[in-house]
């Protein structure tokens, strides 16, 4: 099975900082990659799918890129409401594995 | 508005069984693939299973294959998962989840989640 590895596991950044989270697949998955945001005590929310397509209603400071095995989620200017754990997920084939998550905090 | 309401969680002994249900509303249920995703306390998301809109095809995580069975009743807009031979490591909040429109995807990503139901496997 394809493994999904996110880095870093956690990060602390200042408001206004550019934040980048990476997700690496152990095999090529084309662009079948989604990013989710889970705020503390809340259910996950879809941010991006097809590696770079912004889900409706998601702020434009979120963006995704990559193809093949290496992907990134970028928050262009971190805001306090972005404190959350972010997960990538592959969906080209089953199992639809999630990454282990990246916890984003405010410094 | 999409609503997904899970039920059926609770405390069960190791080796026991449980059936979770998810009542869906606010969308044309039969059009969308549906999934179960779980989250152990303080841990990350784990995909469990997905079923196509027709119900004809199902897929499972290796960790539950042979023990869990996903199904759906499109006439009642309800998703199910039958969980047998439960293990302590199956303890988690189980989320019912709706996929985005297929648009050619066999396994579309998830755009809506229920609030989850807690399953605790313990003696």
Short mmCIF file of C-alpha atoms in Angstrom, two decimals:
data_model
loop_
_atom_site.label_atom_id
_atom_site.label_comp_id
_atom_site.label_asym_id
_atom_site.label_seq_id
_atom_site.Cartn_x
_atom_site.Cartn_y
_atom_site.Cartn_z
CA UNK A 1 0.00 0.00 0.00
CA UNK A 2 1.02 3.59 -0.62
CA UNK A 3 2.17 5.47 2.47
CA UNK A 4 1.61 9.20 2.96
CA UNK A 5 4.21 11.09 5.00
CA UNK A 6 3.70 14.66 6.11
CA UNK A 7 6.33 17.05 7.37
CA UNK A 8 6.75 18.65 9.73
CA UNK A 9 4.59 16.93 12.36
CA UNK A 10 4.08 20.29 14.01
CA UNK A 11 5.09 23.88 13.51
CA UNK A 12 4.79 27.20 15.27
CA UNK A 13 4.65 30.38 13.22
CA UNK A 14 3.76 34.01 13.67
CA UNK A 15 0.63 35.69 12.37
CA UNK A 16 1.32 36.82 8.83
CA UNK A 17 3.99 34.19 8.17
CA UNK A 18 3.99 32.02 5.09
CA UNK A 19 3.53 28.40 6.15
CA UNK A 20 4.31 25.36 4.04
CA UNK A 21 3.39 21.76 4.80
CA UNK A 22 4.63 18.91 2.67
CA UNK A 23 3.12 15.53 1.91
CA UNK A 24 5.05 12.76 0.21
CA UNK A 25 3.55 9.61 -1.28
CA UNK A 26 5.60 6.42 -1.38
CA UNK A 27 4.45 5.85 -4.98
CA UNK A 28 3.17 8.07 -7.78
CA UNK A 29 -0.43 9.17 -7.23
CA UNK A 30 -0.69 11.71 -10.07
CA UNK A 31 -2.70 14.61 -8.60
CA UNK A 32 -5.14 12.52 -6.54
CA UNK A 33 -4.35 14.42 -3.38
CA UNK A 34 -6.62 16.28 -0.99
CA UNK A 35 -5.89 18.50 2.00
CA UNK A 36 -8.12 18.79 5.06
CA UNK A 37 -8.13 21.13 8.02
CA UNK A 38 -9.31 19.97 11.44
CA UNK A 39 -9.66 22.64 14.09
CA UNK A 40 -9.60 21.55 17.75
CA UNK A 41 -12.83 19.81 18.68
CA UNK A 42 -14.24 20.12 15.18
CA UNK A 43 -14.77 17.82 12.23
CA UNK A 44 -12.36 17.97 9.29
CA UNK A 45 -12.95 20.38 6.43
CA UNK A 46 -11.91 19.91 2.82
CA UNK A 47 -9.53 22.66 1.70
CA UNK A 48 -8.05 21.43 -1.56
CA UNK A 49 -8.52 18.50 -3.92
CA UNK A 50 -6.85 17.42 -7.13
CA UNK A 51 -3.67 18.72 -5.48
CA UNK A 52 -4.39 22.36 -6.30
CA UNK A 53 -8.14 22.96 -6.68
CA UNK A 54 -9.48 25.16 -3.91
CA UNK A 55 -12.75 23.92 -2.46
CA UNK A 56 -15.60 26.40 -2.65
CA UNK A 57 -15.60 28.85 0.24
CA UNK A 58 -12.00 28.25 1.29
CA UNK A 59 -9.96 31.46 1.68
CA UNK A 60 -7.52 32.18 -1.12
CA UNK A 61 -4.57 32.30 1.31
CA UNK A 62 -4.64 28.50 1.10
CA UNK A 63 -3.06 26.92 -1.95
CA UNK A 64 -1.84 23.52 -2.99
CA UNK A 65 0.72 22.30 -5.48
CA UNK A 66 2.52 19.21 -6.62
CA UNK A 67 2.05 16.08 -8.63
CA UNK A 68 3.43 12.58 -8.66
CA UNK A 69 4.80 11.98 -5.19
CA UNK A 70 5.50 15.40 -3.67
CA UNK A 71 2.86 17.90 -2.63
CA UNK A 72 2.65 21.08 -0.62
CA UNK A 73 -0.03 23.03 1.19
CA UNK A 74 0.78 26.69 1.62
CA UNK A 75 -0.87 29.28 3.82
CA UNK A 76 0.31 32.56 2.37
CA UNK A 77 -0.31 34.66 5.47
CA UNK A 78 -1.08 32.77 8.67
CA UNK A 79 -4.08 33.91 10.67
CA UNK A 80 -5.08 32.95 14.23
CA UNK A 81 -8.11 31.04 12.92
CA UNK A 82 -5.77 28.76 10.95
CA UNK A 83 -4.68 26.99 14.14
CA UNK A 84 -5.53 23.40 13.31
CA UNK A 85 -4.16 20.05 12.28
CA UNK A 86 -3.82 19.59 8.54
CA UNK A 87 -4.04 16.21 6.81
CA UNK A 88 -3.30 15.11 3.29
CA UNK A 89 -5.13 12.15 1.74
CA UNK A 90 -4.52 10.16 -1.41
CA UNK A 91 -7.53 8.99 -3.38
CA UNK A 92 -6.23 7.42 -6.58
CA UNK A 93 -6.71 3.86 -5.30
CA UNK A 94 -7.92 2.19 -2.14
CA UNK A 95 -6.88 2.36 0.63
CA UNK A 96 -7.49 6.11 0.72
CA UNK A 97 -4.69 6.78 3.19
CA UNK A 98 -4.34 9.95 5.23
CA UNK A 99 -1.05 11.46 6.24
CA UNK A 100 -0.30 11.53 9.96
CA UNK A 101 -1.16 15.22 10.26
CA UNK A 102 0.65 18.50 10.81
CA UNK A 103 -0.31 20.60 13.80
CA UNK A 104 -0.06 24.34 13.19
CA UNK A 105 0.17 26.71 16.13
CA UNK A 106 0.70 30.43 16.56
CA UNK A 107 4.03 31.55 17.99
CA UNK B 1 -27.84 21.85 3.66
CA UNK B 2 -26.05 18.52 3.91
CA UNK B 3 -26.70 16.74 7.19
CA UNK B 4 -25.13 13.47 8.29
CA UNK B 5 -26.26 12.03 11.61
CA UNK B 6 -24.45 8.99 12.97
CA UNK B 7 -25.86 6.67 15.59
CA UNK B 8 -25.14 3.28 17.10
CA UNK B 9 -21.90 3.92 18.93
CA UNK B 10 -21.24 2.76 22.44
CA UNK B 11 -19.26 0.46 24.69
CA UNK B 12 -18.65 -3.09 23.48
CA UNK B 13 -16.41 -5.88 24.69
CA UNK B 14 -13.52 -7.17 22.59
CA UNK B 15 -14.81 -9.70 20.09
CA UNK B 16 -18.23 -8.07 20.06
CA UNK B 17 -20.22 -6.46 17.28
CA UNK B 18 -21.78 -3.11 16.62
CA UNK B 19 -23.72 -1.59 13.75
CA UNK B 20 -23.38 2.12 13.02
CA UNK B 21 -25.91 4.05 11.00
CA UNK B 22 -25.75 7.41 9.29
CA UNK B 23 -28.91 9.21 8.26
CA UNK B 24 -28.26 11.57 5.38
CA UNK B 25 -30.29 14.52 4.18
CA UNK B 26 -29.96 17.65 2.09
CA UNK B 27 -28.59 15.98 -1.04
CA UNK B 28 -29.41 13.24 -3.54
CA UNK B 29 -27.96 10.36 -1.53
CA UNK B 30 -27.74 7.82 -4.32
CA UNK B 31 -25.52 10.13 -6.39
CA UNK B 32 -22.60 10.18 -3.98
CA UNK B 33 -20.00 7.77 -2.72
CA UNK B 34 -19.98 7.56 1.07
CA UNK B 35 -17.24 6.70 3.52
CA UNK B 36 -16.50 5.88 7.12
CA UNK B 37 -13.45 7.53 8.64
CA UNK B 38 -12.35 7.05 12.24
CA UNK B 39 -10.22 8.93 14.70
CA UNK B 40 -8.84 7.31 17.83
CA UNK B 41 -8.68 9.60 20.88
CA UNK B 42 -5.92 12.15 20.39
CA UNK B 43 -4.83 10.55 17.10
CA UNK B 44 -5.07 11.29 13.41
CA UNK B 45 -7.66 10.42 10.80
CA UNK B 46 -7.87 6.85 9.54
CA UNK B 47 -9.88 5.99 6.44
CA UNK B 48 -12.00 2.89 7.05
CA UNK B 49 -14.21 2.16 4.06
CA UNK B 50 -15.98 3.60 1.01
CA UNK B 51 -19.05 2.53 -0.95
CA UNK B 52 -20.07 3.76 -4.39
CA UNK B 53 -23.36 5.56 -4.91
CA UNK B 54 -25.04 2.49 -6.32
CA UNK B 55 -23.72 0.36 -3.48
CA UNK B 56 -22.28 -2.12 -5.93
CA UNK B 57 -18.65 -1.57 -4.99
CA UNK B 58 -17.03 -1.42 -1.58
CA UNK B 59 -13.47 -1.00 -0.39
CA UNK B 60 -11.81 -1.34 3.00
CA UNK B 61 -8.69 -0.48 4.94
CA UNK B 62 -6.54 -3.54 5.62
CA UNK B 63 -7.06 -3.01 9.36
CA UNK B 64 -10.80 -3.74 9.09
CA UNK B 65 -11.03 -5.97 6.02
CA UNK B 66 -12.96 -9.14 6.78
CA UNK B 67 -14.40 -7.70 9.99
CA UNK B 68 -16.30 -4.59 8.84
CA UNK B 69 -18.99 -4.42 6.17
CA UNK B 70 -20.17 -1.14 4.68
CA UNK B 71 -23.59 -0.92 3.09
CA UNK B 72 -26.25 1.61 2.19
CA UNK B 73 -30.01 1.80 1.80
CA UNK B 74 -30.58 4.38 -0.92
CA UNK B 75 -34.35 4.24 -0.42
CA UNK B 76 -33.82 5.52 3.13
CA UNK B 77 -30.71 7.68 2.51
CA UNK B 78 -28.86 5.75 5.15
CA UNK B 79 -25.29 4.47 5.37
CA UNK B 80 -24.26 1.59 7.59
CA UNK B 81 -21.20 -0.19 8.82
CA UNK B 82 -21.43 -3.56 10.51
CA UNK B 83 -18.43 -4.05 12.77
CA UNK B 84 -17.64 -7.58 13.95
CA UNK B 85 -14.79 -9.09 15.94
CA UNK B 86 -14.09 -5.71 17.46
CA UNK B 87 -10.68 -5.05 18.95
CA UNK B 88 -9.45 -2.55 21.53
CA UNK B 89 -7.64 -0.74 18.72
CA UNK B 90 -10.98 -0.09 16.97
CA UNK B 91 -11.81 2.40 19.72
CA UNK B 92 -12.43 5.71 17.96
CA UNK B 93 -14.90 8.33 16.88
CA UNK B 94 -16.43 7.08 13.66
CA UNK B 95 -17.38 9.71 11.10
CA UNK B 96 -19.84 9.25 8.27
CA UNK B 97 -18.63 11.23 5.27
CA UNK B 98 -19.96 12.29 1.88
CA UNK B 99 -17.77 12.60 -1.17
CA UNK B 100 -17.66 15.42 -3.67
CA UNK B 101 -19.43 14.74 -6.99
CA UNK B 102 -17.68 11.87 -8.75
CA UNK B 103 -16.66 13.85 -11.87
CA UNK B 104 -14.78 10.81 -13.09
CA UNK B 105 -13.21 9.96 -9.74
CA UNK B 106 -13.67 6.39 -8.56
CA UNK B 107 -12.80 7.53 -5.03
CA UNK B 108 -13.82 11.17 -4.71
CA UNK B 109 -12.49 13.08 -1.70
CA UNK B 110 -14.76 14.00 1.19
CA UNK B 111 -16.57 17.31 1.43
CA UNK B 112 -19.01 16.73 4.29
CA UNK B 113 -18.67 15.02 7.65
CA UNK B 114 -21.06 14.01 10.37
CA UNK B 115 -20.32 14.87 13.98
CA UNK B 116 -19.19 11.33 14.69
CA UNK B 117 -20.18 8.56 17.07
CA UNK B 118 -17.83 7.14 19.68
CA UNK B 119 -17.11 3.42 19.71
CA UNK B 120 -15.29 2.13 22.76
CA UNK B 121 -14.01 -1.43 22.77
CA UNK B 122 -13.06 -2.46 26.27
CA UNK B 123 -13.57 -5.25 28.75
#
